[in-house]
Short mmCIF file of C-alpha atoms and ligand atoms in Angstrom, two decimals:
data_model
loop_
_atom_site.label_atom_id
_atom_site.label_comp_id
_atom_site.label_asym_id
_atom_site.label_seq_id
_atom_site.Cartn_x
_atom_site.Cartn_y
_atom_site.Cartn_z
CA MET A 14 -16.13 16.22 -6.38
CA THR A 15 -12.90 16.15 -7.76
CA ALA A 16 -10.70 12.92 -7.63
CA GLN A 17 -8.90 13.10 -4.65
CA LYS A 18 -5.23 11.99 -3.89
CA THR A 19 -5.22 8.19 -2.84
CA ILE A 20 -3.10 8.95 0.45
CA LEU A 21 -5.92 11.24 1.31
CA ARG A 22 -8.73 8.63 0.61
CA ALA A 23 -7.04 5.98 2.80
CA LEU A 24 -6.96 8.75 5.27
CA ALA A 25 -10.48 9.48 4.83
CA GLY A 26 -11.41 5.40 5.35
CA GLU A 27 -11.89 4.53 2.28
CA THR A 28 -10.33 0.61 1.02
CA LEU A 29 -8.55 0.65 -1.87
CA PRO A 30 -7.89 -1.96 -4.43
CA THR A 31 -4.69 -0.93 -4.12
CA PRO A 32 -2.52 0.66 -1.33
CA PRO A 33 -0.86 4.25 -2.11
CA ILE A 34 2.65 3.72 -0.71
CA TRP A 35 5.58 5.62 0.50
CA MET A 36 8.33 4.94 2.25
CA MET A 37 10.01 6.43 5.79
CA ARG A 38 13.30 7.89 5.07
CA GLN A 39 12.56 7.41 1.29
CA ALA A 40 15.36 10.14 0.79
CA GLY A 41 18.24 8.90 1.97
CA ARG A 42 22.04 8.00 1.90
CA TYR A 43 20.71 4.48 0.03
CA LEU A 44 20.47 6.99 -2.95
CA PRO A 45 23.19 7.89 -4.84
CA GLU A 46 21.38 10.98 -6.35
CA TYR A 47 20.83 11.99 -2.48
CA LYS A 48 23.96 11.55 -1.56
CA ALA A 49 25.52 13.63 -4.37
CA THR A 50 22.87 16.59 -3.09
CA ARG A 51 23.98 15.92 0.50
CA ALA A 52 27.60 16.58 -0.53
CA GLN A 53 27.10 19.62 -2.22
CA ALA A 54 24.93 21.32 0.84
CA GLY A 55 28.34 20.24 2.76
CA ASP A 56 26.37 17.83 5.94
CA PHE A 57 23.18 17.32 6.37
CA LEU A 58 22.12 20.39 9.01
CA SER A 59 23.15 22.54 6.10
CA LEU A 60 20.69 20.27 3.78
CA CYS A 61 18.00 20.55 6.24
CA TYR A 62 18.25 23.80 6.25
CA ASN A 63 18.60 24.94 1.99
CA PRO A 64 15.11 24.74 1.13
CA GLU A 65 16.04 24.67 -2.05
CA LEU A 66 17.90 21.79 -2.03
CA ALA A 67 16.17 19.74 0.72
CA ALA A 68 13.40 20.52 -1.72
CA GLU A 69 15.65 19.01 -4.64
CA VAL A 70 16.56 15.09 -2.11
CA THR A 71 12.57 15.62 -1.16
CA PHE A 72 11.88 15.42 -5.06
CA GLN A 73 14.10 12.57 -5.71
CA PRO A 74 12.97 9.67 -5.07
CA ILE A 75 9.22 11.04 -6.28
CA ARG A 76 10.88 10.45 -9.66
CA ARG A 77 12.51 8.03 -9.34
CA TYR A 78 10.11 6.04 -8.33
CA GLY A 79 6.45 7.44 -8.42
CA PHE A 80 5.80 6.94 -4.60
CA ASP A 81 2.39 8.16 -3.75
CA ALA A 82 3.43 10.40 -1.19
CA ALA A 83 6.33 12.81 -0.85
CA ILE A 84 7.51 13.59 3.27
CA LEU A 85 9.45 17.00 3.42
CA PHE A 86 12.92 16.15 3.77
CA ALA A 87 13.80 17.49 7.76
CA ASP A 88 14.71 16.39 10.79
CA ILE A 89 12.60 15.51 14.76
CA LEU A 90 16.02 17.30 16.10
CA LEU A 91 15.23 20.44 14.18
CA VAL A 92 12.84 21.70 17.35
CA PRO A 93 15.16 21.37 19.69
CA GLN A 94 18.15 23.46 18.20
CA ALA A 95 15.53 25.86 17.65
CA LEU A 96 14.31 25.86 20.59
CA GLY A 97 17.93 26.82 22.19
CA ALA A 98 19.58 23.48 22.09
CA ASP A 99 23.41 22.54 20.15
CA LEU A 100 23.05 20.59 17.24
CA TRP A 101 25.68 18.26 15.51
CA PHE A 102 26.05 14.67 13.87
CA VAL A 103 28.95 13.15 14.10
CA THR A 104 29.49 11.51 11.34
CA GLY A 105 29.03 7.44 11.09
CA GLU A 106 27.57 7.70 15.08
CA GLY A 107 24.45 10.03 14.77
CA PRO A 108 23.23 13.54 16.42
CA ARG A 109 24.70 15.27 19.20
CA LEU A 110 22.67 17.83 21.38
CA SER A 111 23.63 20.26 24.55
CA THR A 112 21.76 17.96 27.50
CA ILE A 113 18.90 19.21 29.36
CA THR A 114 18.31 18.38 32.93
CA THR A 115 17.68 20.77 35.68
CA GLN A 116 14.57 23.26 35.60
CA ALA A 117 17.70 26.26 34.78
CA GLU A 118 18.08 24.64 31.55
CA VAL A 119 14.60 24.31 30.97
CA ASP A 120 14.09 27.43 31.78
CA ALA A 121 16.74 28.82 29.70
CA LEU A 122 15.60 27.07 26.82
CA LYS A 123 14.45 30.39 23.93
CA PRO A 124 10.68 30.86 24.31
CA VAL A 125 7.96 28.99 21.82
CA GLU A 126 7.47 32.19 19.64
CA ALA A 127 11.39 32.25 18.77
CA ILE A 128 11.30 28.72 16.77
CA HIS A 129 10.20 30.09 13.51
CA ASP A 130 13.81 32.41 13.65
CA THR A 131 15.61 29.02 13.10
CA LEU A 132 12.62 27.21 11.58
CA ASN A 133 11.62 29.43 8.82
CA PRO A 134 13.90 27.72 6.09
CA ILE A 135 11.79 24.65 6.46
CA TYR A 136 8.57 25.99 5.89
CA GLU A 137 9.66 27.50 2.82
CA THR A 138 10.76 24.03 2.07
CA VAL A 139 7.42 22.63 2.06
CA ARG A 140 6.28 26.14 -0.05
CA ILE A 141 8.79 25.09 -2.90
CA LEU A 142 7.45 21.29 -2.21
CA SER A 143 3.72 22.42 -2.57
CA LYS A 144 4.14 23.77 -5.89
CA GLY A 145 6.76 21.43 -7.22
CA LEU A 146 5.27 18.32 -6.80
CA PRO A 147 2.94 15.77 -8.80
CA SER A 148 -0.74 16.34 -8.54
CA GLU A 149 -1.11 12.96 -6.79
CA THR A 150 1.22 13.33 -4.85
CA THR A 151 0.53 13.86 -1.02
CA LEU A 152 2.55 16.59 0.92
CA ILE A 153 3.35 14.82 4.59
CA GLY A 154 5.17 17.08 7.04
CA PHE A 155 6.20 15.71 10.34
CA ALA A 156 7.87 16.41 13.85
CA GLY A 157 8.70 14.40 16.49
CA ALA A 158 6.88 13.21 19.51
CA PRO A 159 7.40 14.71 22.58
CA TRP A 160 9.14 11.64 23.93
CA THR A 161 10.96 10.73 21.64
CA VAL A 162 12.10 14.56 20.91
CA ALA A 163 12.58 14.44 25.18
CA THR A 164 15.56 11.20 24.88
CA TYR A 165 17.57 12.53 22.64
CA MET A 166 17.34 16.37 24.92
CA ILE A 167 17.89 14.44 28.59
CA ALA A 168 20.87 11.98 26.59
CA GLY A 169 22.59 14.89 24.54
CA GLN A 170 22.57 11.28 21.67
CA GLY A 171 20.54 8.40 20.80
CA THR A 172 20.15 5.44 23.44
CA PRO A 173 19.67 2.16 23.27
CA ASP A 174 17.50 1.98 26.25
CA GLN A 175 16.15 5.68 26.33
CA GLY A 176 18.03 5.22 30.22
CA PRO A 177 18.44 9.31 30.87
CA ALA A 178 15.40 9.96 30.35
CA HIS A 179 13.68 7.21 32.24
CA GLY A 180 15.94 8.29 35.03
CA LEU A 181 15.23 12.60 35.14
CA LYS A 182 11.28 11.55 34.84
CA ALA A 183 12.42 9.18 38.52
CA GLU A 184 14.33 11.47 39.70
CA ASN A 185 12.75 14.93 38.75
CA ARG A 186 9.44 14.65 37.42
CA ALA A 187 8.62 17.90 37.50
CA VAL A 188 11.72 19.14 35.27
CA PHE A 189 11.52 16.02 33.36
CA ASP A 190 6.76 17.49 33.25
CA ALA A 191 8.15 20.53 32.32
CA LEU A 192 10.45 20.14 29.24
CA MET A 193 7.92 17.69 27.53
CA ALA A 194 5.75 20.57 28.12
CA ARG A 195 7.46 22.84 26.01
CA ILE A 196 8.32 20.60 23.55
CA THR A 197 5.02 19.61 23.17
CA GLU A 198 3.71 23.36 23.02
CA ALA A 199 7.01 23.93 20.11
CA THR A 200 6.17 21.05 18.08
CA ILE A 201 2.37 22.32 17.50
CA GLU A 202 3.30 25.57 16.16
CA TYR A 203 5.95 23.82 14.45
CA LEU A 204 3.24 22.09 12.62
CA SER A 205 1.07 24.25 12.26
CA ALA A 206 3.59 26.49 10.74
CA GLN A 207 4.16 23.70 8.13
CA ILE A 208 0.24 23.17 7.42
CA ASN A 209 0.32 26.73 6.57
CA ALA A 210 3.04 26.83 4.54
CA GLY A 211 1.56 24.03 2.26
CA ALA A 212 1.55 20.29 4.61
CA GLU A 213 -1.46 18.13 3.35
CA VAL A 214 -0.84 15.61 6.62
CA ILE A 215 0.75 15.85 9.39
CA LYS A 216 3.08 12.32 11.02
CA ILE A 217 3.91 12.14 14.07
CA PHE A 218 6.93 9.79 14.86
CA ASP A 219 7.45 8.31 18.50
CA SER A 220 10.07 6.48 17.89
CA TRP A 221 10.83 5.75 21.08
CA ALA A 222 7.07 4.89 22.11
CA GLY A 223 8.67 0.71 22.92
CA SER A 224 10.66 1.66 26.40
CA LEU A 225 7.56 3.65 28.16
CA GLN A 226 6.16 1.34 30.16
CA GLY A 227 2.65 1.09 32.34
CA ALA A 228 1.11 3.86 33.25
CA ASP A 229 4.03 6.49 31.18
CA PHE A 230 3.25 4.93 28.35
CA VAL A 231 -0.47 6.66 27.91
CA ASP A 232 0.93 9.88 29.81
CA TYR A 233 4.25 10.09 28.10
CA SER A 234 3.44 8.56 24.53
CA ILE A 235 -0.41 8.57 23.32
CA LYS A 236 -1.53 11.93 26.08
CA PRO A 237 1.45 14.49 23.54
CA MET A 238 0.35 13.11 20.66
CA GLN A 239 -3.40 12.91 21.39
CA GLN A 240 -2.90 16.93 22.29
CA ILE A 241 -1.06 17.70 19.73
CA THR A 242 -3.59 16.18 17.25
CA GLU A 243 -6.17 18.35 18.98
CA ALA A 244 -4.43 22.03 18.69
CA ILE A 245 -3.89 20.88 14.92
CA LYS A 246 -7.44 19.50 14.11
CA GLU A 247 -8.86 22.25 15.97
CA ARG A 248 -6.38 25.22 13.59
CA HIS A 249 -6.73 23.10 10.74
CA PRO A 250 -9.94 21.53 10.58
CA GLY A 251 -9.88 18.23 8.07
CA ILE A 252 -5.49 17.59 8.25
CA PRO A 253 -5.38 13.90 8.78
CA VAL A 254 -2.89 13.10 11.34
CA ILE A 255 -0.93 9.88 11.45
CA ALA A 256 0.95 8.97 14.72
CA PHE A 257 3.80 6.45 14.91
CA PRO A 258 3.96 5.12 18.59
CA ARG A 259 7.03 3.20 17.56
CA GLY A 260 7.22 -0.65 20.01
CA ALA A 261 3.68 0.17 21.06
CA GLY A 262 2.78 -4.23 20.27
CA GLU A 263 0.11 -4.53 21.87
CA ARG A 264 -0.58 -1.52 23.17
CA TYR A 265 -1.60 -0.77 18.94
CA VAL A 266 -4.83 -1.75 20.17
CA GLY A 267 -7.12 1.92 20.40
CA ALA A 268 -4.76 3.70 19.38
CA HIS A 269 -6.19 5.34 17.23
CA ALA A 270 -9.07 6.86 19.07
CA ALA A 271 -6.77 7.27 22.34
CA ILE A 272 -4.54 9.84 20.04
CA GLY A 273 -7.83 10.97 17.94
CA ALA A 274 -5.69 10.15 15.19
CA ASP A 275 -6.82 9.06 11.19
CA CYS A 276 -3.99 6.58 11.12
CA VAL A 277 -1.98 4.67 13.24
CA ALA A 278 1.90 3.71 11.85
CA LEU A 279 2.93 0.40 12.35
CA ASP A 280 6.34 -1.22 13.18
CA ASP A 281 7.40 -4.88 12.39
CA GLY A 282 6.96 -6.03 15.45
CA VAL A 283 2.91 -6.46 15.64
CA ASP A 284 2.27 -8.51 12.85
CA ALA A 285 0.22 -7.64 10.15
CA THR A 286 -2.73 -10.59 10.44
CA TRP A 287 -3.15 -9.77 14.14
CA ALA A 288 -2.75 -5.70 13.40
CA ALA A 289 -5.85 -6.04 10.32
CA THR A 290 -7.86 -7.40 13.63
CA HIS A 291 -7.54 -5.97 16.69
CA VAL A 292 -5.78 -2.17 14.64
CA GLN A 293 -7.51 -1.26 11.62
CA LYS A 294 -10.53 -1.52 12.99
CA ASP A 295 -10.69 1.33 14.17
CA GLY A 296 -8.96 3.73 10.83
CA CYS A 297 -6.79 3.48 8.62
CA VAL A 298 -3.17 1.76 9.36
CA GLN A 299 0.45 2.17 8.09
CA GLY A 300 3.24 -0.31 7.52
CA ASN A 301 4.83 -2.78 7.88
CA LEU A 302 7.20 -4.30 5.90
CA LYS A 303 10.72 -4.99 7.73
CA SER A 304 12.83 -2.42 6.59
CA SER A 305 16.17 -5.65 6.29
CA HIS A 306 13.84 -7.08 2.69
CA MET A 307 15.33 -3.47 1.36
CA VAL A 308 18.87 -5.08 1.54
CA THR A 309 18.31 -8.61 0.71
CA GLY A 310 15.13 -8.71 -2.08
CA GLY A 311 14.38 -12.10 -3.34
CA ASP A 312 11.21 -13.89 -3.25
CA ALA A 313 11.38 -13.08 0.87
CA LEU A 314 10.39 -9.31 -0.01
CA VAL A 315 7.46 -10.19 -2.89
CA SER A 316 5.50 -13.07 -0.41
CA GLU A 317 5.81 -10.83 2.78
CA THR A 318 4.88 -7.65 0.69
CA ARG A 319 1.99 -9.56 -0.98
CA ARG A 320 1.43 -10.89 2.93
CA ILE A 321 1.11 -7.40 4.11
CA VAL A 322 -1.35 -5.94 1.19
CA ASP A 323 -3.40 -8.90 1.96
CA ALA A 324 -3.59 -9.32 5.30
CA PHE A 325 -4.30 -5.21 5.35
CA SER A 326 -7.11 -5.27 1.98
CA GLY A 327 -10.39 -5.03 3.95
CA GLY A 328 -9.60 -2.07 5.15
CA PRO A 329 -7.78 1.24 5.04
CA HIS A 330 -4.26 1.02 4.20
CA ILE A 331 -1.15 3.07 3.35
CA PHE A 332 1.78 0.55 2.28
CA ASN A 333 5.03 1.23 4.38
CA LEU A 334 7.89 0.02 6.17
CA GLY A 335 8.06 -0.87 9.73
CA HIS A 336 10.68 1.80 10.44
CA GLY A 337 13.00 3.87 7.48
CA ILE A 338 14.82 2.57 4.99
CA THR A 339 19.16 1.68 5.23
CA PRO A 340 22.02 3.07 3.84
CA ASP A 341 22.94 -0.04 3.02
CA ALA A 342 19.53 -1.59 1.55
CA ASP A 343 19.54 -1.72 -2.51
CA PRO A 344 17.61 0.99 -5.08
CA GLU A 345 16.44 -2.04 -6.72
CA ASN A 346 14.49 -3.63 -3.98
CA VAL A 347 12.79 -0.41 -3.30
CA GLN A 348 11.16 -0.86 -7.02
CA LEU A 349 10.58 -4.80 -6.30
CA MET A 350 8.59 -3.53 -3.31
CA ILE A 351 6.47 -1.18 -4.95
CA ASP A 352 5.41 -3.46 -8.47
CA THR A 353 5.10 -5.66 -6.07
CA VAL A 354 2.43 -3.53 -4.51
CA ARG A 355 0.83 -2.26 -7.42
CA GLY A 356 0.44 -5.42 -8.98
CA LYS A 357 3.10 -5.29 -11.78
O1 CP3 B 426 11.97 10.06 6.37
C1 CP3 B 426 11.75 11.24 5.36
O2 CP3 B 426 12.89 10.66 4.12
C2 CP3 B 426 12.17 12.10 5.61
C3 CP3 B 426 13.41 12.99 6.50
C4 CP3 B 426 13.43 12.29 8.21
C5 CP3 B 426 14.86 11.98 8.55
N1 CP3 B 426 15.18 11.73 9.80
C6 CP3 B 426 15.83 12.63 7.77
C7 CP3 B 426 17.41 11.75 8.59
C8 CP3 B 426 12.88 11.65 8.80
C9 CP3 B 426 11.24 12.12 9.14
C10 CP3 B 426 13.07 11.69 10.29
C11 CP3 B 426 13.04 11.54 11.50
C12 CP3 B 426 14.21 10.97 12.17
N2 CP3 B 426 15.23 11.88 13.12
C13 CP3 B 426 13.08 10.37 13.67
C14 CP3 B 426 12.28 9.66 13.73
C15 CP3 B 426 11.97 8.17 12.87
C16 CP3 B 426 13.11 7.30 13.28
O3 CP3 B 426 14.03 7.04 12.17
O4 CP3 B 426 12.80 6.71 14.24
C17 CP3 B 426 14.89 10.45 14.71
C18 CP3 B 426 14.52 9.30 15.82
C19 CP3 B 426 15.84 11.05 14.21
C20 CP3 B 426 16.61 11.66 14.62
C21 CP3 B 426 18.15 11.32 13.54
N3 CP3 B 426 18.56 11.45 12.76
C22 CP3 B 426 18.83 10.31 14.44
C23 CP3 B 426 18.89 9.26 15.08
C24 CP3 B 426 19.58 10.13 12.49
C25 CP3 B 426 21.29 9.44 12.80
C26 CP3 B 426 20.74 7.93 12.26
C27 CP3 B 426 21.24 7.96 11.25
O5 CP3 B 426 19.85 7.46 10.30
O6 CP3 B 426 22.41 8.30 10.61
C28 CP3 B 426 19.38 11.19 12.11
C29 CP3 B 426 19.67 11.23 10.61
C30 CP3 B 426 19.09 11.56 9.39
N4 CP3 B 426 17.42 11.78 9.49
C31 CP3 B 426 19.64 11.52 8.15
C32 CP3 B 426 18.36 11.62 7.17
C33 CP3 B 426 18.13 10.88 5.76
C34 CP3 B 426 20.85 10.92 7.70
C35 CP3 B 426 21.05 11.80 7.97
C36 CP3 B 426 22.58 11.36 6.42
O7 CP3 B 426 22.34 11.82 5.26
O8 CP3 B 426 23.53 11.42 7.20
#
């Protein structure tokens, strides 16, 4: 057997002496080279849809730090755009979309087969990455989970409590369910096309899973991620899936089996020692250093990094932050985290 990439070994359940490492939003505004390429592209969406430049920003953190995985540079909101929603980004504020709150608006979305017309450049980025990455680096493709994507499509923007999506779910369940079904179908097609283009691992981001209560958490976070995972594994046997039900808290327990995921990504709201006992017992976990350490650095960064590595050292673990790195982070602190994980 050939020596496999470390990320794939951890995802297959192997306990490694040093956990492999990558970082959410590793291509991003904390890096001067990212800002330069983004300026060259014009704006964020032009960067996402320019395969050469999107591949370039994906390579940047690999060149600078030698992370064990590269994550495709794109955004979870490209799927709503491919389904026909208007999408734009307001500098300093975030995404804006045309809203979907009625059955007529769901019916007016493009058919799922049409998404590739918009998303073809993303598959081209994946092909460039697949050819150009170092042989030891794993290529991760991704999409948003249906609930998280729906929260943006319903509200037309990010919301602190996902109120508009909870409102539609309470007031017009049939419309909400139709929208969730459409996103789920589109996500399966999108991820499948990323795998055909060369993605080796899939990550599903359910950033707003934490605001789903009771049965809703199972019905609208776990089940859609399970459906997507099952469909992906049916079409592409052997492709590992990382699920990220952010904010799940105690509901992280049993998530591997409920979703059928090879790895569950942990946010920084759960304690590593607790998660090692209750979650890692079921399979690989990813996480979960607070991203604020990338701003503050110093001894606290080193001791927290070591504590997390130690806590998860008895099982399969991929080191990562608990959420994306922020634009005010210091690139030197990222190096310090990597050196600490790798015992340098
Ligand atoms: O992790 C990576 O490096 C891969 C690329 C990636 C981006 N977004 C690039 C991006 C990934 C995996 C995402 C996922 C994403 N996008 C999520 C889920 C993960 C999470 O953070 O919870 C969500 C909710 C989005 C939607 C989104 N995109 C928002 C709310 C924003 C604005 C907030 C912000 O950070 O500015 C974005 C923009 C965005 N997506 C940026 C990047 C690098 C910043 C854009 C810029 O350059 O101005």
